[in-house]
Short mmCIF file of C-alpha atoms and ligand atoms in Angstrom, two decimals:
data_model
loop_
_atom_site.label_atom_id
_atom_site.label_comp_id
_atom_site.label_asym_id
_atom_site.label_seq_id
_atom_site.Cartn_x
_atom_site.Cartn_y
_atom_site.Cartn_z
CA UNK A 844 104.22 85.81 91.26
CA UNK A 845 105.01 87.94 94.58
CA UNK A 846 102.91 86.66 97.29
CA UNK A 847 103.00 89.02 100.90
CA UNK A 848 102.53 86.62 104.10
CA UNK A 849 101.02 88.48 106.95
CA UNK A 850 100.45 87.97 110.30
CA UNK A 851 100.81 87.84 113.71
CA UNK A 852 104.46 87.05 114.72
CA UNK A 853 104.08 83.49 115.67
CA UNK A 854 101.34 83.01 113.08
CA UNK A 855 103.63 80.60 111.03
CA UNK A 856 104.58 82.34 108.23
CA UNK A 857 108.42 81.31 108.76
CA UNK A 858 107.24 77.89 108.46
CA UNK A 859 104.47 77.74 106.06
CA UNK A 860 107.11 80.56 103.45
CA UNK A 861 109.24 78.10 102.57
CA UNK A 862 106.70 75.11 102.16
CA UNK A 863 104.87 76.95 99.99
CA UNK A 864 108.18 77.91 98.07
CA UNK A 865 108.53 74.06 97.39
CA UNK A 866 105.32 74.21 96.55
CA UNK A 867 105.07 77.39 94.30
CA UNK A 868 108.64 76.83 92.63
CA UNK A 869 109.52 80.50 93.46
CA UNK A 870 112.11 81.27 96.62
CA UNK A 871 111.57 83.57 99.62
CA UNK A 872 112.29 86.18 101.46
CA UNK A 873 112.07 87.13 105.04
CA UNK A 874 113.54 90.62 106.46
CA UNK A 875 114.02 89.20 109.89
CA UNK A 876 116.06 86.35 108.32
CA UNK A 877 118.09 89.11 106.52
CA UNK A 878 118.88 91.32 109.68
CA UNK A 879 119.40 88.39 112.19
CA UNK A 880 122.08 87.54 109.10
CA UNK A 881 123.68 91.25 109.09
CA UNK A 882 123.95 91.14 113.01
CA UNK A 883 125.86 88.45 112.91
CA UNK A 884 128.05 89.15 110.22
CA UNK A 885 128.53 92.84 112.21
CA UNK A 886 127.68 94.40 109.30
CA UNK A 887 126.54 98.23 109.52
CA UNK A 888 122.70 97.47 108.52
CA UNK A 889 123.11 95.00 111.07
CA UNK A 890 124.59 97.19 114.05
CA UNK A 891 121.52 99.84 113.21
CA UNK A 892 118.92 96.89 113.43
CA UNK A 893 119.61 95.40 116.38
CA UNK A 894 118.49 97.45 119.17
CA UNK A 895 114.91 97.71 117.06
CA UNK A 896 114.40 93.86 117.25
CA UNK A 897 116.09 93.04 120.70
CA UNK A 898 113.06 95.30 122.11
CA UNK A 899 110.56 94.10 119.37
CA UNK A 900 110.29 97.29 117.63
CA UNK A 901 109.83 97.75 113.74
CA UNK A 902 113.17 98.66 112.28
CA UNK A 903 112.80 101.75 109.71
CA UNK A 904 111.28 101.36 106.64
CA UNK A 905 114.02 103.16 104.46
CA UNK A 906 116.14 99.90 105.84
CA UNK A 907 113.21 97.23 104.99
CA UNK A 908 112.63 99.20 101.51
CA UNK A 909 116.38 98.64 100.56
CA UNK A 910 116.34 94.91 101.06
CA UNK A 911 113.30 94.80 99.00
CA UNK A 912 114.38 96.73 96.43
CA UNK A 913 117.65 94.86 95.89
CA UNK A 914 116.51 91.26 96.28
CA UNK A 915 113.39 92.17 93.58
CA UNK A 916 116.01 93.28 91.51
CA UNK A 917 118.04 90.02 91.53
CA UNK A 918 117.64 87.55 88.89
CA UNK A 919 116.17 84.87 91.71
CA UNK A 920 113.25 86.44 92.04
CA UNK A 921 112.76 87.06 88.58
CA UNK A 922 109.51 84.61 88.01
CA UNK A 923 108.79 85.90 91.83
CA UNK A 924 109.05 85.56 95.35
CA UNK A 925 107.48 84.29 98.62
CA UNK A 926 107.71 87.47 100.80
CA UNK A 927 107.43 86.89 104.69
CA UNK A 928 106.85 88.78 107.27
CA UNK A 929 108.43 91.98 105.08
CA UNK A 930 105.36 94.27 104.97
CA UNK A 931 104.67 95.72 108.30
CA UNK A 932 103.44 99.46 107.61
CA UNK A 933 101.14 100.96 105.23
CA UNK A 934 104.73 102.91 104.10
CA UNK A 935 106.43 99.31 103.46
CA UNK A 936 103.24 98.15 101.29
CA UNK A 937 103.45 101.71 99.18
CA UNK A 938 106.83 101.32 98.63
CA UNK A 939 106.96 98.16 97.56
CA UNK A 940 104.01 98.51 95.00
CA UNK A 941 105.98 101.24 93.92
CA UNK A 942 108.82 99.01 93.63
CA UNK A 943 107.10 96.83 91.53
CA UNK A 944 105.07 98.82 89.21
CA UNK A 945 109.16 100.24 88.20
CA UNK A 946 109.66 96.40 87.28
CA UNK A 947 106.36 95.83 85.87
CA UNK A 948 105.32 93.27 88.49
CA UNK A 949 102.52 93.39 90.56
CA UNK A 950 101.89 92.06 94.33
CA UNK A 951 99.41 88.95 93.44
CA UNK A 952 97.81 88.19 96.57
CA UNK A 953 98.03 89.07 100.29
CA UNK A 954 97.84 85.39 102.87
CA UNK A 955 96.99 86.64 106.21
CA UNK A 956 97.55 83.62 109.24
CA UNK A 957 95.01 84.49 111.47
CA UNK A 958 95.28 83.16 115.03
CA UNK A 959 94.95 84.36 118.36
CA UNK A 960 96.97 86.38 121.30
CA UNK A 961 97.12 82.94 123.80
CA UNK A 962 97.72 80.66 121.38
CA UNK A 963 100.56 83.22 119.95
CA UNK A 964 102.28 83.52 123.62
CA UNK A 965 102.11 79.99 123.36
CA UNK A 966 103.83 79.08 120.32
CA UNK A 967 106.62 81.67 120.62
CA UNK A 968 107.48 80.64 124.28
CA UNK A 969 108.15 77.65 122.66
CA UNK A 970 110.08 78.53 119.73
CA UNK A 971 113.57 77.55 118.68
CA UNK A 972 115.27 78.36 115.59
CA UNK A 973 118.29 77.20 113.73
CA UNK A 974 121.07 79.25 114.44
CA UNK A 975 122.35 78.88 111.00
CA UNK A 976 119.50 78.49 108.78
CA UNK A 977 117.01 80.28 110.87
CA UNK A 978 114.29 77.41 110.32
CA UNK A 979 111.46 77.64 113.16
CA UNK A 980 111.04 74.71 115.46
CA UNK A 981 108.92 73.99 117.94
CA UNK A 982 108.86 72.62 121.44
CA UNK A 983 112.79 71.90 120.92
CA UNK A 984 115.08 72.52 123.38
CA UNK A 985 118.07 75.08 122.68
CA UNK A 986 120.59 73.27 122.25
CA UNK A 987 119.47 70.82 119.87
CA UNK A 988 120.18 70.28 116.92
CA UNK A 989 118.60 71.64 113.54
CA UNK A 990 117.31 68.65 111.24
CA UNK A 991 118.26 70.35 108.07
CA UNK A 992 121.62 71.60 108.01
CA UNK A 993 123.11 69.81 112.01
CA UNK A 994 123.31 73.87 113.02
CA UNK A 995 122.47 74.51 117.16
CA UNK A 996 119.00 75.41 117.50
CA UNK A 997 118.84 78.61 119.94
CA UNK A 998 115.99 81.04 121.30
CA UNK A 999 115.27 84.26 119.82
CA UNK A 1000 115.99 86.99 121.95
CA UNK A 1001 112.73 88.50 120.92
CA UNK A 1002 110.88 85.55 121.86
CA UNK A 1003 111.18 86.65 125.80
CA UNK A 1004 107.81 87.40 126.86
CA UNK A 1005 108.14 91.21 127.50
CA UNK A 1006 109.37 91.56 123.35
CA UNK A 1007 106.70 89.34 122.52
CA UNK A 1008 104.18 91.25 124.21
CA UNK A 1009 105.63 94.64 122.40
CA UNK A 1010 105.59 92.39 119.27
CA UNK A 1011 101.72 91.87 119.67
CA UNK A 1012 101.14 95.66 120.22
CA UNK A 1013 103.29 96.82 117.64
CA UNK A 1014 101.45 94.34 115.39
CA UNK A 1015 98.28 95.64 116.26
CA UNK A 1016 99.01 99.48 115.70
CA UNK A 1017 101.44 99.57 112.79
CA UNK A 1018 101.14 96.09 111.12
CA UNK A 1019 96.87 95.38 111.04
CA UNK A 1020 96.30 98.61 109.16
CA UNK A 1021 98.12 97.54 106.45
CA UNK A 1022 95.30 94.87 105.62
CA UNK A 1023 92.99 97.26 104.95
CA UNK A 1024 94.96 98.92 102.61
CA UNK A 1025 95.54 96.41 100.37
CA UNK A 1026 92.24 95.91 100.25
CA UNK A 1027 91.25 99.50 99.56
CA UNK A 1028 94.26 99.34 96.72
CA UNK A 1029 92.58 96.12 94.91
CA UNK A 1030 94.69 93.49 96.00
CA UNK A 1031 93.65 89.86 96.69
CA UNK A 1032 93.46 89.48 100.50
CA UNK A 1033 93.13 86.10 102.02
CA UNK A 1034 92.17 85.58 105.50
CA UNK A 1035 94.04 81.50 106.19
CA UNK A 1036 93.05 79.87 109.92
CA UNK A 1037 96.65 79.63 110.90
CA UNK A 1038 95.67 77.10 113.76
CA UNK A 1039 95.76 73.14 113.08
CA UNK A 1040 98.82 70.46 111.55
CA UNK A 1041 101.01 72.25 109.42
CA UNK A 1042 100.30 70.42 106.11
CA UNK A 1043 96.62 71.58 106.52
CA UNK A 1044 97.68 75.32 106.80
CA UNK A 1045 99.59 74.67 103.60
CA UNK A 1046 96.68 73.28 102.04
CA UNK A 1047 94.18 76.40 103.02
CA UNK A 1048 97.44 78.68 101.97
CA UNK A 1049 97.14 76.74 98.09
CA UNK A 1050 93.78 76.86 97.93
CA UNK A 1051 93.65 80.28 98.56
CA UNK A 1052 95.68 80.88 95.52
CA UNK A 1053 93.99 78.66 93.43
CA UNK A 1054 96.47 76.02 93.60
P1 AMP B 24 110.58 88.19 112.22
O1 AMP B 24 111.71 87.23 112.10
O2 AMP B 24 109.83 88.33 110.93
O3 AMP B 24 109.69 87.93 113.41
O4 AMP B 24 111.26 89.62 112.47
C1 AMP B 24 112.04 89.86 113.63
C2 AMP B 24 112.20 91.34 113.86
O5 AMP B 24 112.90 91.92 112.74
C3 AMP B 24 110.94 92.14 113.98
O6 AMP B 24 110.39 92.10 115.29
C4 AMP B 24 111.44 93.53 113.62
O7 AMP B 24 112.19 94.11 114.67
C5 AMP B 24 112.41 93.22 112.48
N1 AMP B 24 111.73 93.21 111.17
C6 AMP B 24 111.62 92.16 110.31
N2 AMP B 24 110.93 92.50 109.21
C7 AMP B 24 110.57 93.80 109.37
C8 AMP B 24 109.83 94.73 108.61
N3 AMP B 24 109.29 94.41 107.41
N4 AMP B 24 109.67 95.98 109.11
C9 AMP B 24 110.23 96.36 110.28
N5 AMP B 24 110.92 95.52 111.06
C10 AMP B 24 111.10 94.26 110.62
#
């Protein structure tokens, strides 16, 4: 089961992924998650990511395409994976279809958290996430301290509002189109009202996949 969650940044996927992990019984993965981890481990892949996401630019797809293809190759994502926020261009979508028609897999549905600009700026002005285990929180202070694992919640430097606003145009010109194509490539696309309590977003999410 490979499920793609799309959206806005600030849509919630990072907080509905790994509910609907629990939920689903298969585990996740998120690219920013993985390049937040390589910059600070000062790893190379993280030294060539960083200026990309400090200004809220995409980082290359030949960089995104390697992480995919190496965690779908992994036996923990053998009975499949929750992917989030990881498809971005209509190039990252190709390749990873690609990907998995080499494993025999296929990419089972596409959940896109729809919600708008304001309420976006909102949320992500907001934000704090675990500097350890990257979970999302919001209105916490930095500072504070993450209920799952005691690590120092902290604001993402993206989450200032002139990234955010680049965030919100890149979405619109490189991310949106990618929609489309999965639906012009036969691929379940469900539009989920990202706004409300988080339990109900879950709910719409499940439904959506017949769950
Ligand atoms: P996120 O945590 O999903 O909001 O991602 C944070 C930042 O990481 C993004 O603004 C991009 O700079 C970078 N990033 C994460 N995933 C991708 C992706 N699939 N394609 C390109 N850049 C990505």
């Amino acid at each position: 089961m490979i499920i793609v969650l799309f959206g806005k940044p600030g849509a919630g996927k990072g907080t509905q992924a790994p509910l609907l992990s629990a939920a689903l019984g298969v585990p996740t993965l998120a690219t920013g998650d993985e390049l937040r981890a390589a910059i600070r481990a000062g790893t190379t892949l993280g030294l060539e990511a960083k200026a990309f996401m400090d200004r809220g630019d995409l980082v290359p797809d030949a960089v995104i395409l390697g992480i995919i293809k190496q965690a779908l190759s992994e036996p923990r994502t053998a009975k499949g994976v929750i992917l989030d926020g990881v498809i971005r261009t209509v190039p990252q979508a190709a390749g990873l279809n690609t990907v998995c028609a080499d494993l025999g897999k296929i990419v089972d549905a596409v959940l896109c958290f729809e919600i708008d600009d304001d309420e976006i700026v909102r949320r992500l002005a907001s934000r704090t996430i675990c500097e350890t285990c990257q979970t999302p929180f919001t209105a916490r202070e930095p500072g504070a301290t993450c209920d799952l694992d005691g690590g120092t919640l902290v604001r993402r430097k993206d989450d200032e509002p002139d990234a955010i606003r680049n965030r919100l145009a890149v979405y619109q010109t490189q991310t949106a189109p990618v929609l489309q194509w999965y639906r012009d490539h036969g691929t379940n696309v469900a539009v989920i009202d990202a706004v409300g309590a988080v339990d109900d977003v879950t709910s719409r999410a499940l439904r959506a996949l017949g769950k």
